[in-house]
Coordinates of C-alpha atoms in Angstrom, one line a residue:
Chain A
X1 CA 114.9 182.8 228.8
X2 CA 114.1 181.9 225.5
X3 CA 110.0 181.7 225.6
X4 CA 109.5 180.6 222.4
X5 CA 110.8 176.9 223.6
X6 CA 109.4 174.4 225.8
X7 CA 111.6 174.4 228.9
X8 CA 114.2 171.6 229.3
X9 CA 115.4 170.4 232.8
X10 CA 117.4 171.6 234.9
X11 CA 120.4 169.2 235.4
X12 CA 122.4 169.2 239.1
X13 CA 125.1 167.1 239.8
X14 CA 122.2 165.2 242.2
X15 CA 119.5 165.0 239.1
X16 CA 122.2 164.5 235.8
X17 CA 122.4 160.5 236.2
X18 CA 118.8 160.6 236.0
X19 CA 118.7 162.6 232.6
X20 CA 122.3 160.7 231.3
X21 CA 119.7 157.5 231.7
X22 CA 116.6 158.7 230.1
X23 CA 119.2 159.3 227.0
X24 CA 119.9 155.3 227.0
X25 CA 116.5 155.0 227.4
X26 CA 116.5 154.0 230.9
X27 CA 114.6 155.1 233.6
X28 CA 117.2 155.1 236.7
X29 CA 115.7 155.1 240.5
X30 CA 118.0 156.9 243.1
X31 CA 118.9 153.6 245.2
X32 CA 120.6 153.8 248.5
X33 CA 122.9 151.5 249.0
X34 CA 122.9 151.4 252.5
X35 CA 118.8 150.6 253.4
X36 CA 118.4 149.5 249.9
X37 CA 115.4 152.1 249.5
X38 CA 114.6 153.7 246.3
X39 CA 113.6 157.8 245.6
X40 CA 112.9 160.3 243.6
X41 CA 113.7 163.0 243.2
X42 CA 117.4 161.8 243.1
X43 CA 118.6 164.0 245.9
X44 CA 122.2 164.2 247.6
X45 CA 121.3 161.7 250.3
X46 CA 119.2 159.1 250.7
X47 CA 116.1 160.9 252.4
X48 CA 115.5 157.9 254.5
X49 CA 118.5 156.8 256.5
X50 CA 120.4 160.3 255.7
X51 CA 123.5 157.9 254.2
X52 CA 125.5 159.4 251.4
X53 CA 125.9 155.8 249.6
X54 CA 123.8 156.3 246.9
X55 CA 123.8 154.4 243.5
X56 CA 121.0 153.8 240.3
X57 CA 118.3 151.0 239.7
X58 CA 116.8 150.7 236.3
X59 CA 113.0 150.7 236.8
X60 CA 110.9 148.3 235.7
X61 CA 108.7 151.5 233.9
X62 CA 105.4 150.2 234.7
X63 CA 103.3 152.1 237.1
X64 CA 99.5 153.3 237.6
X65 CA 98.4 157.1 236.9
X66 CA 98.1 158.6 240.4
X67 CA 97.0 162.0 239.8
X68 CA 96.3 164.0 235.8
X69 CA 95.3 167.4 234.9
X70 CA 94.1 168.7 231.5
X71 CA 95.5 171.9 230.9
X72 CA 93.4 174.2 229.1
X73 CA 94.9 177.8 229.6
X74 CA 98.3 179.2 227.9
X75 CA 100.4 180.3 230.6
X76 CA 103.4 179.8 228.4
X77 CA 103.9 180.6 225.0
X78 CA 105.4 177.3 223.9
X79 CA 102.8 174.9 224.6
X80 CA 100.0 177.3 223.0
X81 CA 100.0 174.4 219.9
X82 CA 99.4 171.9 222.9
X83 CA 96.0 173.2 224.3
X84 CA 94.6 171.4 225.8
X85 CA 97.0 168.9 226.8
X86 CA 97.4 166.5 230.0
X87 CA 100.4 166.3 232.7
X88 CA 99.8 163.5 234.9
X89 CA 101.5 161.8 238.5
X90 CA 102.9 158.8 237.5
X91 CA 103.5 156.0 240.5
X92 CA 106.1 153.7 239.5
X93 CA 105.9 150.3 240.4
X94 CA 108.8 150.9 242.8
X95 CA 106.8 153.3 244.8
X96 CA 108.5 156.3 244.2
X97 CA 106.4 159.1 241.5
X98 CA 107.1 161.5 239.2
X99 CA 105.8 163.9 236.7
X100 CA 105.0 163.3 232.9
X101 CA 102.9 163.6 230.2
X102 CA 100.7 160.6 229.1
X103 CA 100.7 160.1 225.4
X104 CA 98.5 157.4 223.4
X105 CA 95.3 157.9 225.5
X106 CA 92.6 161.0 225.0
X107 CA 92.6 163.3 227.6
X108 CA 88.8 162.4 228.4
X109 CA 89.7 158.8 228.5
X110 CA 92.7 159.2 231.7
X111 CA 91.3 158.0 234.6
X112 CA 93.3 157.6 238.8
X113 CA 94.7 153.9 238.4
X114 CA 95.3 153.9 234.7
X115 CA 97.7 151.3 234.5
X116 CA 100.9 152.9 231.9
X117 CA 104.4 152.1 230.9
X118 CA 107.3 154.5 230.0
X119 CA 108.3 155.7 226.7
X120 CA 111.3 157.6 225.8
X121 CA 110.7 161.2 223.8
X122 CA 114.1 162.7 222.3
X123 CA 113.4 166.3 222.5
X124 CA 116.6 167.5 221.9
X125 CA 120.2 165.7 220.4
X126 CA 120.8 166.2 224.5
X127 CA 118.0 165.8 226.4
X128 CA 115.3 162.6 226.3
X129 CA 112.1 162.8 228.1
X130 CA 110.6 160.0 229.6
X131 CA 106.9 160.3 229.0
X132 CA 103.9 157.7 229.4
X133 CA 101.4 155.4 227.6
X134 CA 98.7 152.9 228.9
X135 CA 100.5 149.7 229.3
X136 CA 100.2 147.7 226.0
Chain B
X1 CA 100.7 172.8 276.2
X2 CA 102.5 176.5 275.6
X3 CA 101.4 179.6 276.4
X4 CA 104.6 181.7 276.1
X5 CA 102.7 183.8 273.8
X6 CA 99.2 183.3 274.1
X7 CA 97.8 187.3 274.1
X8 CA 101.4 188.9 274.4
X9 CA 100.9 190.5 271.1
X10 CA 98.1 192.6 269.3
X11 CA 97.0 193.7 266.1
X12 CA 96.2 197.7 267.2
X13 CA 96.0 199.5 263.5
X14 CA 95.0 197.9 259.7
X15 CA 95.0 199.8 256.5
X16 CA 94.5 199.2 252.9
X17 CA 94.3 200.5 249.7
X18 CA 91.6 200.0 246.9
X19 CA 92.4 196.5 245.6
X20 CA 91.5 195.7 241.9
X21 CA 93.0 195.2 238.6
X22 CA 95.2 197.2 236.3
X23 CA 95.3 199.8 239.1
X24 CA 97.6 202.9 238.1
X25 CA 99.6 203.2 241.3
X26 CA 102.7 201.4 241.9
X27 CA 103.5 198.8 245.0
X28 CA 105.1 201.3 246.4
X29 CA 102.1 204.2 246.5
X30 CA 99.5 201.1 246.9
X31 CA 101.5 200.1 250.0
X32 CA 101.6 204.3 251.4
X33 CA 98.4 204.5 251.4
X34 CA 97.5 201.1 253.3
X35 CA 100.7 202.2 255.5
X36 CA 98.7 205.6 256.3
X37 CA 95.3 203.8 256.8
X38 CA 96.8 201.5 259.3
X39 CA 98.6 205.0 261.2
X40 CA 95.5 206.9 261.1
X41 CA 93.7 203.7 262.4
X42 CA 95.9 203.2 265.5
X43 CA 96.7 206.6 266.2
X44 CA 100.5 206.1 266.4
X45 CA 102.9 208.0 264.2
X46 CA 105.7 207.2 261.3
X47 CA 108.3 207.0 263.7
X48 CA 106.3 204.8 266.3
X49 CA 107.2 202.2 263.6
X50 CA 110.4 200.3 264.4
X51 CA 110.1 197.4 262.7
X52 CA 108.9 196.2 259.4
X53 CA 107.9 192.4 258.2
X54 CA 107.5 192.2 254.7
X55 CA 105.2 189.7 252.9
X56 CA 106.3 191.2 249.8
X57 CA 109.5 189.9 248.1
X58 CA 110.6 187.8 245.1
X59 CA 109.1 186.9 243.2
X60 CA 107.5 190.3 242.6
X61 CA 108.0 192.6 245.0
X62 CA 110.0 195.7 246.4
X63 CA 113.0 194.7 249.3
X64 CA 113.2 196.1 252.9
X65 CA 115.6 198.9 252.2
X66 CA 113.5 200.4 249.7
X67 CA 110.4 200.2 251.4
X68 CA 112.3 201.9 254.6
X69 CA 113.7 204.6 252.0
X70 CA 110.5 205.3 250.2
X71 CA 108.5 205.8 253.4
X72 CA 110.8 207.7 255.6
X73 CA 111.4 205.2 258.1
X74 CA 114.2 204.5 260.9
X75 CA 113.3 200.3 262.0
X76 CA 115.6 198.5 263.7
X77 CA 113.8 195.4 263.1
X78 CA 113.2 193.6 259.5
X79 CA 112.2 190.2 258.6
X80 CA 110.9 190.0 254.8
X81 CA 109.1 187.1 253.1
X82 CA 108.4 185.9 249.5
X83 CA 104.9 186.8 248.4
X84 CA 103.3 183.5 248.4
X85 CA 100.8 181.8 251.0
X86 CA 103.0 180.0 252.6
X87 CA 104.5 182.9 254.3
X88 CA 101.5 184.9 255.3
X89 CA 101.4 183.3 258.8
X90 CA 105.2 183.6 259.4
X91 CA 104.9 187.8 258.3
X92 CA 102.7 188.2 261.5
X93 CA 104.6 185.7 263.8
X94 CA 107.3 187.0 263.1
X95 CA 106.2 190.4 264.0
X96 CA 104.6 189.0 267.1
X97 CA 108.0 187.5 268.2
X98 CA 109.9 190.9 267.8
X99 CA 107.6 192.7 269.7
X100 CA 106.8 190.0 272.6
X101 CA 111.1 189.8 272.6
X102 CA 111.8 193.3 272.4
X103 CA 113.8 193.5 269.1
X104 CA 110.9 196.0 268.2
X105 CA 108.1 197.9 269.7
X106 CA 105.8 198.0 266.9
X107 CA 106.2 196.1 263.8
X108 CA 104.3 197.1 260.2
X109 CA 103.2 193.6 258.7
X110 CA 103.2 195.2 255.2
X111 CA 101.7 193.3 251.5
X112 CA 101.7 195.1 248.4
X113 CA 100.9 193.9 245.0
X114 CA 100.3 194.6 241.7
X115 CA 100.0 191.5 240.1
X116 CA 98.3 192.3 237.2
X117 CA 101.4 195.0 235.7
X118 CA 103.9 191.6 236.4
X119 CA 101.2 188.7 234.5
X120 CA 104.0 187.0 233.1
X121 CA 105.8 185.8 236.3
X122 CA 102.6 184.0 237.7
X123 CA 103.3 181.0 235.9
X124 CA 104.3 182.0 232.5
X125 CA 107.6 182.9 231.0
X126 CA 108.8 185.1 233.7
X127 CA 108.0 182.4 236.3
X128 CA 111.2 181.4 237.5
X129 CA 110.1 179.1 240.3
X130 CA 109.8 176.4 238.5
X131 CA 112.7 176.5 236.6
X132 CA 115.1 177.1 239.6
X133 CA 117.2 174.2 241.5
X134 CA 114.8 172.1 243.2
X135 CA 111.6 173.3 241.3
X136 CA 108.6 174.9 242.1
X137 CA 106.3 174.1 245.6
X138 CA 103.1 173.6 243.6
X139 CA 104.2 170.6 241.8
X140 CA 105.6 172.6 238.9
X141 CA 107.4 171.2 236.3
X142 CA 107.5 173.1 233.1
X143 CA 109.3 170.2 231.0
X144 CA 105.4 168.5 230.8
X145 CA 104.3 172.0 230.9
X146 CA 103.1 172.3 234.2
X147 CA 104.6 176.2 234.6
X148 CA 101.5 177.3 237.3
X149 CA 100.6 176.5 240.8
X150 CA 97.1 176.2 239.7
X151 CA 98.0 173.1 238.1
X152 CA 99.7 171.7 241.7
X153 CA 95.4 172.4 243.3
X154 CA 94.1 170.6 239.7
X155 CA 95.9 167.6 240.5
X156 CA 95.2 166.9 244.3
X157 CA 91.4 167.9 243.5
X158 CA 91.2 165.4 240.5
X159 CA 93.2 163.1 242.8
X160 CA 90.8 164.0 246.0
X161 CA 87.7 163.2 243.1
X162 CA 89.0 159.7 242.4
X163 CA 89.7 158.7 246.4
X164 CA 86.3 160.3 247.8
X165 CA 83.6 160.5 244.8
X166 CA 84.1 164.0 245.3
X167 CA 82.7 166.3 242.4
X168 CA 83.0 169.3 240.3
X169 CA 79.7 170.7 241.6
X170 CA 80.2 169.6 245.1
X171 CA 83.4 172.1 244.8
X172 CA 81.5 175.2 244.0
X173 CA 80.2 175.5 247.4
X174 CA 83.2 177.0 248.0
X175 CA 83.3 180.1 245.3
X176 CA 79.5 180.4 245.7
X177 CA 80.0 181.0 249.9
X178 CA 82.5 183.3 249.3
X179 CA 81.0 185.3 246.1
X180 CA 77.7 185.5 248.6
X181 CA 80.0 187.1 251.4
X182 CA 81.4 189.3 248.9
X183 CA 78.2 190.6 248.4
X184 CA 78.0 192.0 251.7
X185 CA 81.8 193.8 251.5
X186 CA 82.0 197.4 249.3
X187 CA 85.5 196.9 249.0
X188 CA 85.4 193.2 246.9
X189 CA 86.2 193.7 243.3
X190 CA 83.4 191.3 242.3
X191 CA 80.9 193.6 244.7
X192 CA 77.6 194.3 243.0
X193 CA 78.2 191.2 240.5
X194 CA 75.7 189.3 242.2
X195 CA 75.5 185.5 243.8
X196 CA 77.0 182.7 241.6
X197 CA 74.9 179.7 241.1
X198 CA 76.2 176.4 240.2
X199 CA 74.8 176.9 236.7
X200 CA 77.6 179.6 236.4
X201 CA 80.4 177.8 237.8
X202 CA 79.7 174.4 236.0
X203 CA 79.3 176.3 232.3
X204 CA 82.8 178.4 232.8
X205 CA 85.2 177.4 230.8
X206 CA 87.9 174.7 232.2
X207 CA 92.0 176.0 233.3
X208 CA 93.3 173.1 234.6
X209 CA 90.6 170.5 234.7
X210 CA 88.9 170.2 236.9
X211 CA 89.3 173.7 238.0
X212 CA 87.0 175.9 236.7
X213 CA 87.4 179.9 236.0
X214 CA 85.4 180.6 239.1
X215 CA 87.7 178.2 241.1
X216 CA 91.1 180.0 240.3
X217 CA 91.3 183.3 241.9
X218 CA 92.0 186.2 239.5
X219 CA 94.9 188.6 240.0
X220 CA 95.0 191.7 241.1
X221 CA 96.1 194.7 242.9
X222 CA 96.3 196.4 246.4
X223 CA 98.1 196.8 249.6
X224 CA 97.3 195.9 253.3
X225 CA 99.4 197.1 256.5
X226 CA 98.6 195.5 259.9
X227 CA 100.3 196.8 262.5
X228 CA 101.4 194.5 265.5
X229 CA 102.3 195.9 269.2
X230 CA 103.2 194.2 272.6
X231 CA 99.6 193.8 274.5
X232 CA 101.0 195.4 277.4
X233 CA 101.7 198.7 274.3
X234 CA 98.4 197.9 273.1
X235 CA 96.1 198.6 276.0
X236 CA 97.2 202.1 275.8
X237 CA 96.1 203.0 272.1
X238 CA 93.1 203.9 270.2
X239 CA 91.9 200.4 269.1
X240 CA 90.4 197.5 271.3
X241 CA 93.5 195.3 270.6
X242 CA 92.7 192.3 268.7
X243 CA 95.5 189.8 270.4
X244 CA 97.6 187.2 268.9
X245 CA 96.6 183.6 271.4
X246 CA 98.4 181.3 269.4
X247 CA 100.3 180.2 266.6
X248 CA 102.1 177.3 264.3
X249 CA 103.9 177.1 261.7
X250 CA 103.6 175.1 258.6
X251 CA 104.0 171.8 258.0
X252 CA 106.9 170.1 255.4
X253 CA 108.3 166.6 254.8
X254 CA 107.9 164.0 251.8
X255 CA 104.5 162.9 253.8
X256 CA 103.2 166.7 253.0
X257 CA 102.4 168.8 249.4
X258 CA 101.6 172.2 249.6
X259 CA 98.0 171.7 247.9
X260 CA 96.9 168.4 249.5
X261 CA 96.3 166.5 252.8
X262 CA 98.6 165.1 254.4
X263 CA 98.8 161.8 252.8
X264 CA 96.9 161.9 249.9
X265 CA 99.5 160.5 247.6
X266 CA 100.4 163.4 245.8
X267 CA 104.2 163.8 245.2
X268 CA 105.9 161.6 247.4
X269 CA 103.3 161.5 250.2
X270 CA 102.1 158.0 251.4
X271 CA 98.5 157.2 250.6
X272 CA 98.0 156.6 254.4
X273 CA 95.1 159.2 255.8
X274 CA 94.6 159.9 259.2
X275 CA 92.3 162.1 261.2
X276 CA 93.6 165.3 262.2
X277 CA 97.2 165.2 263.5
X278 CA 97.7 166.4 267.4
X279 CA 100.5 168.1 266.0
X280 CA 97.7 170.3 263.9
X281 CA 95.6 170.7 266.8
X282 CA 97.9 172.4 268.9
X283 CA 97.4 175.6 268.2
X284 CA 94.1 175.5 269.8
X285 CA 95.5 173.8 273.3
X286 CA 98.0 177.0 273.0
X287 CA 94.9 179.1 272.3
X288 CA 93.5 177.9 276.0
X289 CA 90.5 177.0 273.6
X290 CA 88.8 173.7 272.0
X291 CA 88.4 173.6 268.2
X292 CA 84.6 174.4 268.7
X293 CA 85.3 177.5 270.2
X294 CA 86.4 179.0 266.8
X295 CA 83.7 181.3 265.5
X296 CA 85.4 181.7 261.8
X297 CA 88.1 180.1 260.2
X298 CA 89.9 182.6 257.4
X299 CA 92.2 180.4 254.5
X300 CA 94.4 181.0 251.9
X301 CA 91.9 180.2 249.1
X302 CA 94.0 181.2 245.0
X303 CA 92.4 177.9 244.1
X304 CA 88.8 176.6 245.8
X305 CA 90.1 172.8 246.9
X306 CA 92.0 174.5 249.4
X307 CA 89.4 175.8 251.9
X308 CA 88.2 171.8 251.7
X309 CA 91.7 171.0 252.7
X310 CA 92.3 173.1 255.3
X311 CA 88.9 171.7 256.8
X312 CA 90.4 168.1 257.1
X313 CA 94.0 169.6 258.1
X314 CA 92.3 171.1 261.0
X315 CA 89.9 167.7 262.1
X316 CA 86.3 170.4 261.0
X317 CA 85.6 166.9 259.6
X318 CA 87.3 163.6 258.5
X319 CA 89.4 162.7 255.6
X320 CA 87.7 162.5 252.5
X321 CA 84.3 164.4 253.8
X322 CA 85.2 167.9 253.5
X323 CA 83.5 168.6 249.6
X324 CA 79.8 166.7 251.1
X325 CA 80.8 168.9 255.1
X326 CA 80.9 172.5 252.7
X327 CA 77.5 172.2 251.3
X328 CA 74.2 173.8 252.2
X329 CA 75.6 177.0 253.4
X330 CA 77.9 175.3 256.3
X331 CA 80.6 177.8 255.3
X332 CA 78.4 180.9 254.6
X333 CA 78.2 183.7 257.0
X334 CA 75.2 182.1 259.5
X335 CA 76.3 178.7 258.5
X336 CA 78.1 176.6 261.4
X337 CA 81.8 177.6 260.3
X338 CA 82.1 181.1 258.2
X339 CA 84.9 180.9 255.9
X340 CA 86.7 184.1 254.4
X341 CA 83.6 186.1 255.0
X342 CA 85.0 189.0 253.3
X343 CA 84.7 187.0 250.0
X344 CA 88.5 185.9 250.4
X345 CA 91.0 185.7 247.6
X346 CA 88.3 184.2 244.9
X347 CA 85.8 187.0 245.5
X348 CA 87.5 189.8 247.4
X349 CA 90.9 190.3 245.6
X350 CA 94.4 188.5 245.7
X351 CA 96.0 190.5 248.2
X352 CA 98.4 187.8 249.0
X353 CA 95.8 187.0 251.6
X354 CA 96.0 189.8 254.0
X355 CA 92.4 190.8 253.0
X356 CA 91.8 188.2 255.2
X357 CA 93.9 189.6 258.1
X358 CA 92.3 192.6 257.4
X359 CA 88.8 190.9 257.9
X360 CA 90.0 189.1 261.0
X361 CA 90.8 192.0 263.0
X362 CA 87.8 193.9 261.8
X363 CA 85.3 191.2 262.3
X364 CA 86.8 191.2 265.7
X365 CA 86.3 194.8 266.8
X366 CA 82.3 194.1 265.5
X367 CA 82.9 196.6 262.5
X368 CA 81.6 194.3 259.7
X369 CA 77.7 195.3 259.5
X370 CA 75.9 193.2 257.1
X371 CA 78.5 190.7 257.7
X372 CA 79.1 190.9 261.0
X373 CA 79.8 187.1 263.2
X374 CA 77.1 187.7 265.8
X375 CA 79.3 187.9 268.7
X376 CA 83.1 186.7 267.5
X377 CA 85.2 185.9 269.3
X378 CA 87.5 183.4 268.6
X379 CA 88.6 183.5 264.7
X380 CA 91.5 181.6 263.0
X381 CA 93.6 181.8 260.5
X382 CA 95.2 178.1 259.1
X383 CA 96.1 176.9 255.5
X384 CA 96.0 173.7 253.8
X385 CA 100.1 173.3 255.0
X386 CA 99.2 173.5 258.3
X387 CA 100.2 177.1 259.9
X388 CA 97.8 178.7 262.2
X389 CA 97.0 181.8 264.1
X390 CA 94.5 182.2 266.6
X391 CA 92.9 185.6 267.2
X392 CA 90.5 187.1 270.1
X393 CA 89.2 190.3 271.0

């Protein structure tokens, strides 16, 4: 592993819709098509009625800061430049959360409930990171 | 109710090395000499030992077959673990279910470490949990650099703060009980460093706000063997057994994260609390015993939000009350529910834990002086996620 670079994702067949979206600057939803229910993390069935009919719903992006952290310590090379820097729980409006950073707000200023939309980071020609701001 | 193994199975010999950091010996010597402590302890011999279950694999440490090699053993019996906390309670339950079945006669329960010579894979470059197919437990995700499961107790603590009005301060009852038991135990590494005050913790520097330095355990080095024997084997051998009444294992689903009650909204968890789940409180209608009954309650504490959460897990007080429950000396030694009273991983040494199980069973046999639980005899062991042992002498 090259430890001089931030890490990228790891793509799976379950997870690479997800990433393929986030490219077109849209953030996809796992949606089951049988119960209608959204997840994440886009897994191989839907976790709630078990069906293997599984399709994508563009989210709307909006969602409220559920958990942050400030990181402060350089467990990894790469991010030394970073320090401190935040990572934060994001819940979308859909329900279901993931993990991001929250850019356009000072680290002392993040707060459980922050309101925030998505914004799209190209971080390589092949990979796009969705990250988050506080909702304009 | 199920007693199919309530007091079937006995801890009859414990051994350990010196634990601390940058020690020169390797896993392998650290875990011979904890593996002859524990034989000289019980009185049994090498090849007494038929079975061996390992809390000691990836993501640094040594497999079965070399441990068997290296120590000149013949099992017929193996079960190994990864070397995280999770698996602490399964190492001894599964060594409690080989003996009670017969697949062994007496299973080594063995931890080695030597964290300090392998720094990089605990959440830096070398740390491959995070990076694998599914990602790490702790809510890793090194994209947003998150790469440590420190970050995974930050969260659910800052989280925990927002629901409760929790605080920073309030969480330092936990490394200042804990540095205080220390204290009283030769064998800590922060023995002879004195009490902490909340001064100290609240002017360390932060690692993953709000966890302070004194609220991340530091990592080091040492071994601990515990060897496990059928009761009915037990009665026969040099030690007062220390038996095994009950047991659980721990908890998963999307409801559950590693690092925070159940429910708390971390991951994918709902944001419905409850009191404690029956499902929790089994292990004490197992035990024959009421929660009250437990005279110490031993926790896998890397990171100091966890004792809180194992508190509320186990119904030792509502959701949301644990950080105000901990304070005024309620989990000291003399307080109404000692916690890790050998100083535990923040104050003791990182042993993967078992310097915990190694302070179980001796606080059981009355062998703990200074530090002694006047008269224990009920302890327990339970995490945050839920798994449990119950021990009596």
């Amino acid at each position: 592993m090259d430890i001089s670079q931030k890490p990228l994702p790891r793509m799976t067949p379950d997870t690479e819709p997800f990433w393929q979206g986030c490219r077109r600057y849209e953030l996809l939803l796992a949606e089951c098509n049988a119960c209608t229910k959204v997840h994440l993390p886009p897994g191989p069935v839907c976790p709630f009625c078990f069906s293997d009919d599984l399709g994508w719903r563009q989210a709307s992006g909006r969602g409220s800061v559920s958990a942050w952290t400030v990181v402060h310590k350089e467990w990894f090379a790469a991010f030394k430049d970073d320090l401190p820097y935040n990572a934060a729980q994001i819940e979308l409006e859909e329900g279901p959360r993931l993990t991001a950073n929250l850019i356009g707000v000072d680290n002392d200023k993040i707060t459980v409930g922050m309101a925030v939309e998505v914004t799209f980071d190209d971080v390589t020609d092949d990979v796009t990171l969705p990250r988050f701001r506080p909702l304009s | 109710m199920n007693d199919i193994v309530r007091d079937k199975a006995a801890i009859v010999g414990i051994g350990r090395s010196q634990f601390g950091r940058f020690l020169p010996d390797s896993q392998l010597k650290l875990g011979a000499t904890a593996f002859k402590g524990a034989l000289a302890d019980s009185g049994l011999e090498r090849s007494d030992i038929d079975g061996l279950s390992l809390h000691m694999g990836w993501p640094l440490g040594l497999d079965y077959d070399q441990i068997a090699e290296a120590y000149g053993l013949d099992v017929r019996y193996v079960t190994q673990m990864w070397t995280h906390g999770r698996f602490i309670a399964y190492t001894l339950q599964h060594a409690a279910l080989a003996v009670i079945s017969g697949m062994a006669d007496v299973v080594a329960c063995v931890t080695a470490i030597s964290f300090t010579r392998e720094r990089e894979i605990l959440g830096g470059p070398g740390d491959m949990e995070g990076m694998r197919e599914g990602g790490g437990t702790h809510g890793e995700n090194p994209p947003y650099g998150l790469t440590a499961p420190a970050a995974g107790a930050a969260l659910a603590y800052q989280r925990y703060m927002a629901l409760y009005g929790a605080t920073s301060e309030q969480l330092a009852a936990v490394p200042i009980a804990f540095r205080k038991h220390a204290q009283l135990n030769p064998h800590a590494y922060t023995y002879g460093k004195g009490e902490l005050t909340l001064d100290d913790h609240q002017s360390q520097r932060m690692i993953v706000d709000p966890l302070r330095l004194f609220d991340c355990s530091l990592i080091s080095d040492g071994a601990v063997v515990i060897l496990v024997t059928s009761a009915e084997r037990a009665r026969d051998l040099k030690q007062k057994p220390i038996y095994i009444s009950a047991m659980q294992g721990l908890r998963s689903g999307r409801d559950e994260f590693i690092f925070a009650p159940r429910g708390m909204g971390l991951n994918q968890q709902s944001n419905t609390r409850s009191g404690a789940d029956e499902r929790d409180l089994t292990v004490y209608r197992n035990a024959g015993i009421e929660r009250d009954d437990i005279d110490g309650l031993y926790t896998y504490d890397a990171f100091s939000p966890l004792p809180l959460f194992v508190l509320e897990r186990f119904g030792f007080c509502a959701p949301g009350e644990a950080a105000g429950w901990a304070q005024n000396g309620r989990i000291e030694l003399g307080g109404e529910l000692p916690m890790n009273t050998s100083g535990g991983l923040l104050c003791e040494g990182h042993i993967g834990g078992w310097n915990s199980v190694y302070e179980i069973a001796s606080q059981l046999r009355g062998v703990c002086g200074e530090r002694q639980i006047k008269n224990a005899k009920h302890l327990q062991w339970g995490t945050a996620w839920g798994d449990s042992l119950i021990f009596r002498r």
